[in-house]
Amino acid sequence: MEKVLMVIDGNSLINRAYYGVKPLSTREGLPTHAVFGFLSILRRLLEDHKPDMLCVAFDLPAPTHRHQMYSGYKATRKGMPEDLAVQMPLLKDVLAALNIPVYAVEGIEADDLLGVFSRRCAEDGVRCALVTGDRDSFQLIDELVSVLHVGNRETKKYTPETIDEVYALKPSQLIDLKALMGDSSDNIPGVAGVGEKTALDLMHKYGSLDGVYAHLDDIPGKLHEKLENGRESAYLSKTLATILREYPVDFTPSQNIRRCADAPALREQFTRLEFMRLFNQWMPETQQELRLPGEPQTLPDGVGRGVKAAWRADLDAGRPLAPCKYDVDIAAWLLQSPEEDWRNMEARLHELGLWPLFTEVEMPLCEVLAHMEHLGIKVDRAALETYGADLSERMTLAEAEVFAQAGGELNINSPKQLGELLFEKLRLPHGKKTKTGWSTDADTLQRLRHLSPVVDAVLAYRGLAKLKSTYADGLLKVMDEKDRIHSTFQMTATITGRLSSTDPNLQNIPVRSELGGKLREMFIPTEPDWILVDADYSQIELRVLAHIADDRAMKDAFRRGDDIHSVTAAQVFGVSLEEVTPLMRRHAKAVNFGIVYGISAFSLAEDIDVSVAEAKRYIDSYLERYSGVRAYMKDIVDKAKRDGYVTTLFGRRRALPELTSANFNLRSFGERAALNTPIQGTAADIIKMAMIAVAGRLRKERLQARLLLQVHDELIVECPDSEGSYVQTLLRQEMEQVYLLDPPLVAEAHTGKSWADAK
């Protein structure tokens, strides 16, 4: 894969930022908006294009060779505004702290540096992306050189094909075009009386400036006269417009590998400019040192940050992974002490028994997740577009139903108008009233469903609108050119240790509704003759509960292979297994999972639509039958109050200061957290261990199969059809054997041509 050098025309970009961002200054009155705008544009460029190398070229105030050639060069330009001139050294200080090389050479312009650097890139087989707000650099474009033209609203990439579409010329012909038409911004004279349209016509007909003058006798009338009188000016203009490609500058592309920022220096500069929010945004980026293959990489002090993101960047760029075995962010997260002195972290991890979890689970998982993020998962673009169109039609019908029920049109998305309809016009029981009007949130509407058909129609509309915006439209926006979606797995976002998925969140794809479930049909394997394999733990949290609580009745039910929810229903309702109805099983399932989360009788009553007294009877009956669970619930809360924390089976800790709070609600929250953290956290640790085991086995056996997604207790792998049966067995084996739980872990695996088929 070819490497990419991004060269930024510093003067052009800071000018664009200066005029494009509202005035901003520090409390002492130091203007900063041009620097702020420059950094904002730069960050977007880096995120969108991910160059391997980066540098910035600036003009110097001294006259250039063009001024010596033509005294009128740029003579019509106004001087740099004072509040912009003040910001130039500020920007260069920030770039120095970011370890971004800066070039400026007396006697030539930044445009010429772009010309020299792009030629050197071509010699080294490196692609070059030139970033500028001017069009002068279009002449440099070729198969290895592109221009990212920064406009007021968007940045557009120009290639030879783009130049052909816009001008019907080759990039090199643009020099002669400017020689004919001139350039008022640089005060390049061109041929007096010849504008862009005439110049283009001449270039399309004769191909070059020389071609025009070679056929001057064929050009009649006033245009002939203008060209004849302007011959000397035209050739002078061509020289002025030609960007230098040869100049003695100490430069090679590899000198400009993106490197880690000097964090203390960057903090000092951003504090001076009062850009602390920007500092927090830039730090993850600055911790990633990017390099060419074969060049060593050293993360700061050896103590790395954002290791997963750095490895993902390596994979995206086709580089070998940087050597790093320590991520201070993950260490601090495990210690629940972000202010911990980094030098003490390793000792503290050992002291608290967290070192094995850190070194054997979290750090190896960084590499697994980096590969998963890099690979992404393919989505059927055409099917998703059709799905979005279908949702739009359904939304129109749902909207019409709301209008019919309401007796007139309204803005369904306006809480004010909807509240007036429900609570003033229809006089439904009042919900919460906020400062801006009646609350029309989902909970409020759910409680009103049985009172008016318009509520169901509103809920239907909202459900369709969410599917459309979040998934039909949202997923299309984040698909790459190969129709793949690359979610980011957050390792330190939850206190229980569970992974979360963002940009987009693929762990939240709806499955319960028919329309929501159809989304999974659109997630497909990479190749036509490949399949997806979906493996899911069976009731892992209840199995963990049975193990930790050492509850004999629950263990026996799992060992026999019974349906645990039906068994619970039979025990709670005092009937035989054969007499358990679907409703009883559903209620028992709510109790089973509710217990894991420390559910109250009030919450259970709301969930399954029974009285609080009835819900309390279910819970009491459950705990009577599962006495081990009842003892666990009491013992774990008592222990948490004594110790101030709880742990998973693998030592992951959660501090619970809420248990000593004088506030009843906070104490109740602490008790629920004490109950569910060991269960949830242990399940999270197990699925992480399974991911590492599965990825390692696939690699060891040199299968083409590869792990793509983790969704709660579910792993999704893609593989050739020929590997499907073996991979199915492999997934079950690794997931079930990763930890010897009692009762044993059970995983089920299925294959299909889509995520829905394999589920």
Coordinates of C-alpha atoms in Angstrom, one line a residue, residues 137-701:
S137 CA -1.6 24.1 -7.1
F138 CA -4.0 22.4 -9.5
Q139 CA -1.2 22.4 -12.1
L140 CA 0.8 20.0 -9.9
I141 CA -1.9 17.3 -10.0
D142 CA -1.0 13.9 -11.5
E143 CA -1.5 10.2 -10.8
L144 CA 0.4 10.5 -7.5
V145 CA -0.5 14.1 -6.6
S146 CA -4.0 15.2 -5.6
V147 CA -5.2 18.6 -4.2
L148 CA -7.6 18.9 -1.3
H149 CA -9.2 22.2 -2.0
V150 CA -10.5 23.8 1.3
G151 CA -13.6 25.8 0.5
N152 CA -16.0 27.7 2.7
R153 CA -18.3 24.8 3.2
E154 CA -16.5 21.7 2.2
T155 CA -13.1 20.2 1.2
K156 CA -13.1 18.8 -2.3
K157 CA -10.5 16.4 -3.7
Y158 CA -9.1 17.2 -7.1
T159 CA -7.5 14.6 -9.3
P160 CA -6.6 14.5 -13.1
E161 CA -10.1 13.2 -13.7
T162 CA -11.7 16.1 -11.7
I163 CA -9.6 18.7 -13.6
D164 CA -10.8 17.1 -16.9
E165 CA -14.4 17.3 -15.7
V166 CA -14.1 21.0 -14.6
Y167 CA -11.9 22.5 -17.3
A168 CA -11.6 19.8 -20.0
L169 CA -7.9 20.2 -19.7
K170 CA -4.9 18.4 -18.3
P171 CA -3.5 19.9 -15.0
S172 CA -0.3 21.1 -16.7
Q173 CA -2.4 23.1 -19.2
L174 CA -3.7 25.2 -16.4
I175 CA -0.4 27.2 -16.4
D176 CA -1.0 28.3 -19.9
L177 CA -4.7 29.0 -19.1
K178 CA -3.6 31.4 -16.4
A179 CA -1.0 32.9 -18.7
L180 CA -3.8 33.9 -21.0
M181 CA -6.5 35.0 -18.5
G182 CA -4.2 36.3 -15.8
D183 CA -4.9 36.2 -12.0
S184 CA -6.2 39.3 -10.3
S185 CA -5.5 37.9 -6.8
D186 CA -1.7 37.6 -7.5
N187 CA -1.8 40.6 -10.0
I188 CA -0.6 38.3 -12.8
P189 CA -1.4 40.4 -15.9
G190 CA -2.2 37.8 -18.5
V191 CA -3.4 39.1 -21.9
A192 CA -5.4 42.3 -21.5
G193 CA -9.0 41.8 -22.5
V194 CA -8.9 38.0 -22.4
G195 CA -11.1 36.4 -19.7
E196 CA -11.6 32.9 -18.5
K197 CA -14.1 31.9 -21.2
T198 CA -12.0 33.1 -24.1
A199 CA -8.9 31.6 -22.6
L200 CA -10.6 28.2 -22.2
D201 CA -11.8 28.4 -25.8
L202 CA -8.3 29.1 -27.0
M203 CA -6.8 26.3 -24.8
H204 CA -9.4 23.8 -26.0
K205 CA -8.7 24.7 -29.6
Y206 CA -4.9 25.1 -29.6
G207 CA -3.8 23.1 -26.5
S208 CA -1.1 25.5 -25.2
L209 CA 0.2 29.0 -25.1
D210 CA 2.7 28.1 -27.8
G211 CA -0.1 26.6 -29.8
V212 CA -2.1 29.8 -29.6
Y213 CA 0.8 31.9 -30.9
A214 CA 1.7 29.4 -33.5
H215 CA -1.8 29.8 -35.0
L216 CA -2.1 33.5 -34.3
D217 CA -2.7 34.3 -38.0
D218 CA -5.8 32.0 -37.8
I219 CA -7.4 34.1 -35.1
P220 CA -9.3 37.0 -36.5
G221 CA -10.4 40.4 -35.4
K222 CA -9.9 42.1 -32.0
L223 CA -8.8 38.9 -30.3
H224 CA -5.9 38.6 -32.7
E225 CA -4.9 42.2 -31.8
K226 CA -5.2 41.6 -28.1
L227 CA -3.1 38.4 -28.3
E228 CA -0.5 40.2 -30.5
N229 CA -0.2 43.1 -28.1
G230 CA -0.1 40.8 -25.1
R231 CA 2.4 38.3 -26.2
E232 CA 5.2 39.5 -23.9
S233 CA 2.8 39.8 -21.0
A234 CA 1.4 36.3 -21.7
Y235 CA 4.8 34.6 -21.5
L236 CA 5.8 36.6 -18.4
S237 CA 2.5 35.5 -16.8
K238 CA 3.3 31.9 -17.7
T239 CA 6.6 32.2 -15.9
L240 CA 5.0 33.9 -12.9
A241 CA 2.2 31.2 -12.8
T242 CA 4.6 28.3 -13.0
I243 CA 5.2 26.6 -9.6
L244 CA 8.8 25.6 -9.0
R245 CA 9.4 21.8 -8.9
E246 CA 13.2 22.0 -8.5
Y247 CA 14.8 23.9 -5.7
P248 CA 17.6 23.1 -3.2
V249 CA 15.5 22.3 -0.1
D250 CA 16.6 19.8 2.6
F251 CA 13.5 17.5 2.3
T252 CA 12.6 13.9 2.0
P253 CA 9.1 12.5 2.6
S254 CA 10.2 10.2 5.4
Q255 CA 11.4 13.2 7.5
N256 CA 7.7 14.0 8.0
I257 CA 6.3 10.8 9.6
R258 CA 3.5 11.8 11.9
R259 CA 4.8 11.6 15.5
C260 CA 3.5 11.9 19.0
A261 CA 3.0 15.5 20.3
D262 CA 5.1 16.9 23.0
A263 CA 2.2 16.7 25.5
P264 CA 3.6 19.1 28.1
A265 CA 4.4 21.6 25.4
L266 CA 1.0 21.2 23.8
R267 CA -0.7 21.7 27.2
E268 CA 1.3 24.8 27.7
Q269 CA 0.3 26.2 24.3
F270 CA -3.3 25.3 24.5
T271 CA -3.5 26.7 28.1
R272 CA -2.0 30.0 26.8
L273 CA -4.6 30.1 24.0
E274 CA -7.4 28.9 26.3
F275 CA -8.0 25.9 24.0
M276 CA -8.4 23.3 26.8
R277 CA -11.3 21.6 25.1
L278 CA -9.2 21.2 22.0
F279 CA -6.4 19.8 24.0
N280 CA -8.7 17.0 25.2
Q281 CA -9.7 16.3 21.6
W282 CA -6.2 16.3 20.3
M283 CA -4.5 14.1 22.9
P284 CA -5.8 10.7 21.6
E285 CA -4.5 11.7 18.1
T286 CA -1.2 12.9 19.4
Q287 CA -0.5 9.7 21.2
Q288 CA -0.4 7.8 17.9
E289 CA 3.0 7.8 16.4
L290 CA 2.7 6.8 12.7
R291 CA 5.7 5.5 10.8
L292 CA 6.8 3.8 7.7
P293 CA 7.3 0.0 7.8
G294 CA 10.5 -1.0 9.4
E295 CA 10.9 2.2 11.4
P296 CA 10.8 1.8 15.2
Q297 CA 8.0 3.4 17.2
T298 CA 8.3 4.4 20.8
L299 CA 5.2 5.5 22.7
P300 CA 5.8 8.2 25.4
D301 CA 8.0 6.9 28.2
G302 CA 7.4 3.3 27.1
V303 CA 4.2 4.3 30.9
G304 CA 1.3 4.1 25.9
R305 CA -2.2 5.7 25.6
G306 CA -4.9 4.8 23.2
V307 CA -3.0 1.6 22.2
K308 CA -6.1 0.1 20.5
A309 CA -6.6 3.2 18.4
A310 CA -2.9 3.3 17.5
W311 CA -3.0 -0.3 16.4
R312 CA -6.2 0.3 14.4
A313 CA -4.4 3.1 12.6
D314 CA -1.5 0.8 11.9
L315 CA -3.8 -1.8 10.4
D316 CA -5.7 0.8 8.4
A317 CA -2.4 2.1 6.9
G318 CA -1.0 -1.4 6.3
R319 CA 1.8 -1.1 8.8
P320 CA 3.0 -3.7 11.3
L321 CA 1.6 -3.1 14.8
A322 CA 3.7 -0.8 17.1
P323 CA 5.2 -2.7 20.0
C324 CA 3.4 -1.8 23.2
K325 CA 2.3 -3.9 26.2
Y326 CA 1.0 -1.2 28.5
D327 CA -1.9 1.2 28.1
V328 CA -2.1 3.7 31.0
D329 CA -5.7 4.6 30.2
I330 CA -6.8 0.9 30.6
A331 CA -4.7 0.6 33.8
A332 CA -6.2 3.8 35.2
W333 CA -9.7 2.5 34.4
L334 CA -9.1 -0.8 36.1
L335 CA -7.7 1.0 39.1
Q336 CA -10.7 3.4 39.0
S337 CA -8.2 6.1 39.7
P338 CA -7.5 8.4 36.7
E339 CA -5.3 10.6 38.9
E340 CA -3.0 7.7 39.7
D341 CA 0.7 8.4 39.3
W342 CA 1.7 6.4 36.2
R343 CA 4.9 5.2 37.9
N344 CA 2.7 3.6 40.6
M345 CA 0.2 1.9 38.3
E346 CA 2.0 -1.4 37.8
A347 CA 2.6 -1.8 41.5
R348 CA -1.1 -1.0 42.3
L349 CA -2.3 -3.4 39.7
H350 CA -0.2 -6.2 41.3
E351 CA -1.3 -5.1 44.8
L352 CA -5.0 -5.2 44.0
G353 CA -4.8 -8.5 42.1
L354 CA -5.6 -6.9 38.8
W355 CA -2.3 -7.6 36.9
P356 CA -3.5 -10.9 35.3
L357 CA -6.8 -9.2 34.2
F358 CA -4.8 -6.4 32.7
T359 CA -2.0 -8.4 31.0
E360 CA -4.0 -11.5 30.0
V361 CA -7.4 -10.0 29.1
E362 CA -7.5 -6.3 28.5
M363 CA -4.2 -5.8 26.7
P364 CA -4.5 -8.8 24.3
L365 CA -8.1 -7.7 23.7
C366 CA -6.8 -4.4 22.3
E367 CA -5.2 -6.2 19.3
V368 CA -8.3 -8.3 18.8
L369 CA -10.6 -5.2 18.7
A370 CA -8.2 -3.3 16.5
H371 CA -8.5 -6.0 13.9
M372 CA -12.3 -6.1 14.2
E373 CA -12.6 -2.4 13.8
H374 CA -10.2 -2.4 10.9
L375 CA -12.2 -5.2 9.1
G376 CA -15.7 -3.9 9.8
I377 CA -18.7 -5.7 8.5
K378 CA -20.3 -5.5 5.1
V379 CA -23.8 -4.2 4.6
D380 CA -26.0 -4.6 1.5
R381 CA -26.2 -1.0 0.4
A382 CA -29.1 -1.5 -2.1
A383 CA -31.2 -3.4 0.5
L384 CA -30.6 -0.6 3.0
E385 CA -31.6 2.1 0.6
T386 CA -34.8 0.2 -0.2
Y387 CA -35.4 -0.3 3.5
G388 CA -35.1 3.4 4.0
A389 CA -37.6 4.2 1.2
D390 CA -40.0 1.7 2.7
L391 CA -39.7 3.4 6.1
S392 CA -40.4 6.8 4.5
E393 CA -43.6 5.4 3.0
R394 CA -44.7 3.9 6.3
M395 CA -43.9 7.2 8.1
T396 CA -46.2 9.0 5.7
L397 CA -49.0 6.6 6.4
A398 CA -48.4 6.8 10.2
E399 CA -48.4 10.5 10.0
A400 CA -51.8 10.5 8.2
E401 CA -53.1 8.2 10.9
V402 CA -52.1 10.6 13.6
F403 CA -53.7 13.5 11.7
A404 CA -56.9 11.5 11.3
Q405 CA -57.0 10.6 15.0
A406 CA -56.1 14.1 16.0
G407 CA -58.7 15.8 13.7
G408 CA -56.1 17.9 12.0
E409 CA -52.5 18.3 11.1
L410 CA -49.7 19.0 13.6
N411 CA -45.9 18.7 13.9
I412 CA -45.6 15.2 15.5
N413 CA -41.9 16.0 16.4
S414 CA -43.0 19.1 18.4
P415 CA -43.4 18.2 22.1
K416 CA -45.4 21.4 22.6
Q417 CA -47.9 20.7 19.8
L418 CA -48.2 17.0 20.8
G419 CA -48.7 17.9 24.5
E420 CA -51.4 20.4 23.6
L421 CA -53.2 17.7 21.6
L422 CA -52.9 14.9 24.2
F423 CA -53.4 16.9 27.4
E424 CA -55.5 19.9 26.4
K425 CA -57.5 18.9 23.4
L426 CA -58.0 15.2 24.2
R427 CA -57.7 15.7 28.0
L428 CA -55.7 12.6 28.7
P429 CA -54.3 12.2 32.2
H430 CA -51.5 14.7 32.7
G431 CA -47.9 13.4 32.7
K432 CA -44.9 15.4 33.8
K433 CA -44.8 19.1 32.9
T434 CA -41.4 20.6 32.1
K435 CA -40.4 24.3 31.8
T436 CA -41.3 24.2 28.1
G437 CA -44.6 22.3 28.3
W438 CA -46.0 18.8 28.8
S439 CA -43.7 15.9 28.7
T440 CA -44.3 13.5 25.8
D441 CA -41.4 11.1 26.3
A442 CA -41.7 7.4 25.6
D443 CA -42.5 6.4 29.2
T444 CA -45.4 8.9 29.3
L445 CA -46.8 7.8 26.0
Q446 CA -46.5 4.1 26.9
R447 CA -48.7 4.7 30.0
L448 CA -51.4 6.4 27.8
R449 CA -51.6 3.8 25.0
H450 CA -54.8 2.2 26.2
L451 CA -56.6 5.6 26.5
S452 CA -56.5 6.8 22.9
P453 CA -55.6 5.3 19.5
V454 CA -53.7 8.5 18.6
V455 CA -51.0 7.5 21.1
D456 CA -50.3 4.2 19.3
A457 CA -50.2 6.1 16.0
V458 CA -47.6 8.6 17.5
L459 CA -45.5 5.8 18.9
A460 CA -45.6 4.0 15.6
Y461 CA -44.5 7.2 13.8
R462 CA -41.7 7.7 16.3
G463 CA -40.5 4.1 16.0
L464 CA -40.3 4.4 12.2
A465 CA -38.6 7.8 12.4
K466 CA -35.9 6.4 14.7
L467 CA -35.3 3.4 12.4
K468 CA -35.0 5.8 9.4
S469 CA -32.7 8.3 11.0
T470 CA -30.5 6.1 13.1
Y471 CA -30.2 3.1 10.9
A472 CA -31.5 3.5 7.3
D473 CA -29.9 6.9 6.9
G474 CA -27.3 6.7 9.7
L475 CA -25.7 3.5 8.5
L476 CA -25.5 4.7 4.9
K477 CA -23.5 7.7 6.1
V478 CA -20.8 5.6 7.8
M479 CA -20.3 3.0 5.1
D480 CA -16.9 3.1 3.4
E481 CA -16.3 2.7 -0.3
K482 CA -16.5 -1.1 0.0
D483 CA -19.9 -0.9 1.8
R484 CA -18.3 -1.9 5.1
I485 CA -19.2 -0.4 8.5
H486 CA -16.3 0.1 11.0
S487 CA -17.7 0.4 14.5
T488 CA -15.4 1.5 17.4
F489 CA -15.4 -0.7 20.5
Q490 CA -15.0 1.3 23.6
M491 CA -13.0 -0.6 26.3
T492 CA -13.2 1.9 29.2
A493 CA -16.7 3.3 28.8
T494 CA -18.5 1.0 31.4
I495 CA -17.7 0.3 35.0
T496 CA -18.7 -3.3 34.8
G497 CA -16.2 -4.1 32.0
R498 CA -18.7 -4.6 29.2
L499 CA -17.6 -3.3 25.8
S500 CA -19.7 -0.7 24.1
S501 CA -20.0 0.1 20.4
T502 CA -20.0 3.6 18.9
D503 CA -19.9 5.3 15.6
P504 CA -22.2 3.5 14.9
N505 CA -23.6 1.5 17.8
L506 CA -24.0 -2.0 16.4
Q507 CA -24.8 -3.5 19.7
N508 CA -28.1 -1.7 19.7
I509 CA -29.6 -3.0 16.4
P510 CA -33.3 -3.6 17.3
V511 CA -34.4 -7.2 17.1
R512 CA -37.8 -7.4 18.8
S513 CA -39.9 -5.6 16.1
E514 CA -40.3 -7.1 12.6
L515 CA -39.0 -3.9 10.9
G516 CA -36.1 -3.6 13.3
G517 CA -35.2 -7.3 12.9
K518 CA -35.1 -6.8 9.1
L519 CA -31.9 -4.7 9.6
R520 CA -29.9 -7.8 10.5
E521 CA -30.8 -9.2 7.0
M522 CA -28.6 -6.5 5.5
F523 CA -25.4 -7.4 7.3
I524 CA -23.8 -9.9 5.0
P525 CA -20.4 -11.6 4.4
T526 CA -17.6 -10.0 2.4
E527 CA -17.7 -12.5 -0.5
P528 CA -20.7 -14.2 -2.3
D529 CA -19.4 -17.7 -1.4
W530 CA -18.8 -16.8 2.3
I531 CA -21.2 -17.0 5.2
L532 CA -21.6 -15.6 8.7
V533 CA -21.3 -17.7 11.8
D534 CA -23.2 -16.4 14.9
A535 CA -22.3 -17.9 18.3
D536 CA -24.2 -16.9 21.4
Y537 CA -23.8 -17.8 25.1
S538 CA -27.0 -19.4 26.5
Q539 CA -28.1 -17.4 29.6
I540 CA -24.6 -16.7 30.7
E541 CA -25.5 -14.2 33.4
L542 CA -27.9 -16.8 35.1
R543 CA -25.2 -19.4 34.9
V544 CA -22.7 -17.0 36.5
L545 CA -25.3 -16.3 39.2
A546 CA -25.8 -20.0 39.9
H547 CA -22.0 -20.5 40.1
I548 CA -21.3 -17.5 42.3
A549 CA -24.3 -18.1 44.6
D550 CA -23.6 -21.8 44.6
D551 CA -27.3 -22.4 44.3
R552 CA -27.9 -26.1 44.0
A553 CA -31.5 -25.9 42.6
M554 CA -30.4 -23.6 39.8
K555 CA -27.3 -25.6 39.0
D556 CA -29.3 -28.8 38.8
A557 CA -31.7 -27.2 36.4
F558 CA -28.9 -26.1 34.1
R559 CA -27.1 -29.4 34.3
R560 CA -30.2 -31.3 33.3
G561 CA -30.6 -29.0 30.3
D562 CA -33.9 -27.7 31.5
D563 CA -35.4 -24.4 30.2
I564 CA -34.5 -22.3 33.2
H565 CA -37.4 -19.9 32.7
S566 CA -40.0 -22.7 32.6
V567 CA -38.4 -24.3 35.6
T568 CA -38.6 -21.0 37.5
A569 CA -42.2 -20.5 36.4
A570 CA -43.2 -23.9 37.7
Q571 CA -41.5 -23.2 41.0
V572 CA -42.8 -19.6 41.4
F573 CA -46.4 -20.4 40.3
G574 CA -46.5 -23.9 42.0
V575 CA -47.4 -25.8 38.8
S576 CA -45.8 -28.7 36.9
L577 CA -43.6 -28.0 34.0
E578 CA -46.3 -29.2 31.6
E579 CA -48.7 -26.6 33.0
V580 CA -46.5 -23.6 32.5
T581 CA -48.1 -21.2 30.1
P582 CA -46.2 -18.7 27.8
L583 CA -47.4 -15.9 30.1
M584 CA -46.0 -17.6 33.2
R585 CA -42.7 -18.3 31.4
R586 CA -42.5 -14.6 30.4
H587 CA -43.1 -13.4 33.9
A588 CA -40.6 -15.9 35.3
K589 CA -38.0 -14.7 32.7
A590 CA -38.5 -11.2 33.9
V591 CA -37.9 -12.3 37.5
N592 CA -34.8 -14.4 36.6
F593 CA -33.1 -11.5 34.9
G594 CA -34.6 -8.9 37.2
I595 CA -32.9 -10.6 40.2
V596 CA -29.5 -10.2 38.5
Y597 CA -30.1 -6.5 38.3
G598 CA -31.5 -6.1 41.9
I599 CA -35.0 -5.4 40.6
S600 CA -37.6 -4.0 43.0
A601 CA -41.2 -5.2 43.3
F602 CA -42.3 -1.9 41.9
S603 CA -40.1 -2.1 38.8
L604 CA -41.1 -5.7 38.2
A605 CA -44.8 -4.8 38.5
E606 CA -44.3 -2.2 35.8
D607 CA -42.3 -4.5 33.5
I608 CA -44.9 -7.4 33.5
D609 CA -48.0 -5.3 34.2
V610 CA -49.1 -6.8 37.5
S611 CA -49.7 -5.3 40.9
V612 CA -46.8 -4.5 43.2
A613 CA -48.1 -7.1 45.7
E614 CA -48.2 -9.7 43.0
A615 CA -44.7 -8.8 41.9
K616 CA -43.5 -9.0 45.5
R617 CA -45.0 -12.5 45.8
Y618 CA -43.2 -13.6 42.7
I619 CA -39.8 -12.4 44.0
D620 CA -40.4 -13.9 47.5
S621 CA -41.4 -17.3 45.9
Y622 CA -38.3 -17.2 43.7
L623 CA -36.0 -16.5 46.6
E624 CA -37.7 -19.2 48.7
R625 CA -36.9 -21.7 46.0
Y626 CA -33.4 -20.5 45.1
S627 CA -32.1 -20.2 48.6
G628 CA -28.5 -19.9 47.5
V629 CA -29.3 -16.8 45.5
R630 CA -31.1 -15.3 48.5
A631 CA -28.0 -15.9 50.7
Y632 CA -25.8 -14.4 48.0
M633 CA -27.9 -11.3 47.7
K634 CA -27.6 -10.7 51.4
D635 CA -23.9 -11.7 51.8
I636 CA -22.7 -9.6 48.8
V637 CA -24.3 -6.4 50.0
D638 CA -23.0 -6.9 53.5
K639 CA -19.5 -7.6 52.2
A640 CA -19.6 -4.6 49.9
K641 CA -20.6 -2.4 52.8
R642 CA -17.6 -3.7 54.8
D643 CA -15.0 -3.6 52.0
G644 CA -16.4 -0.6 50.0
Y645 CA -16.2 -2.5 46.7
V646 CA -17.2 -5.7 44.9
T647 CA -15.2 -7.9 42.5
T648 CA -15.8 -10.2 39.6
L649 CA -14.5 -13.8 39.6
F650 CA -11.4 -12.4 37.8
G651 CA -10.7 -9.6 40.3
R652 CA -12.3 -6.6 38.4
R653 CA -13.3 -4.1 41.1
R654 CA -16.1 -1.6 41.4
A655 CA -15.9 0.9 44.3
L656 CA -19.3 1.5 45.9
P657 CA -19.1 4.7 48.0
E658 CA -22.9 5.0 47.5
L659 CA -23.5 2.3 50.2
T660 CA -22.5 4.7 52.9
S661 CA -24.5 7.6 51.6
A662 CA -27.2 9.3 53.8
N663 CA -29.4 9.5 50.7
F664 CA -31.8 6.5 50.5
N665 CA -31.9 6.5 46.7
L666 CA -28.1 6.5 46.4
R667 CA -27.8 3.7 49.0
S668 CA -30.4 1.6 47.1
F669 CA -28.5 2.2 43.9
G670 CA -25.3 1.0 45.6
E671 CA -27.1 -2.2 46.8
R672 CA -28.3 -3.0 43.3
A673 CA -24.8 -2.4 41.9
A674 CA -23.3 -4.7 44.6
L675 CA -25.7 -7.4 43.4
N676 CA -25.3 -7.1 39.7
T677 CA -21.7 -6.0 39.2
P678 CA -20.1 -9.4 40.1
I679 CA -22.6 -11.1 37.7
Q680 CA -22.4 -8.6 34.8
G681 CA -18.7 -8.1 35.2
T682 CA -17.8 -11.7 35.3
A683 CA -19.9 -12.3 32.1
A684 CA -18.1 -9.4 30.5
D685 CA -14.8 -10.9 31.4
I686 CA -15.7 -14.3 30.0
I687 CA -16.9 -13.0 26.7
K688 CA -13.6 -11.0 26.4
M689 CA -11.6 -14.1 27.1
A690 CA -13.6 -16.0 24.5
M691 CA -12.9 -13.3 21.9
I692 CA -9.2 -13.6 22.6
A693 CA -9.4 -17.5 22.4
V694 CA -11.4 -17.5 19.2
A695 CA -9.2 -15.0 17.4
G696 CA -6.1 -16.9 18.5
R697 CA -7.4 -20.2 17.4
L698 CA -8.5 -18.9 14.0
R699 CA -5.0 -17.4 13.5
K700 CA -3.2 -20.5 14.8
E701 CA -5.1 -22.8 12.4

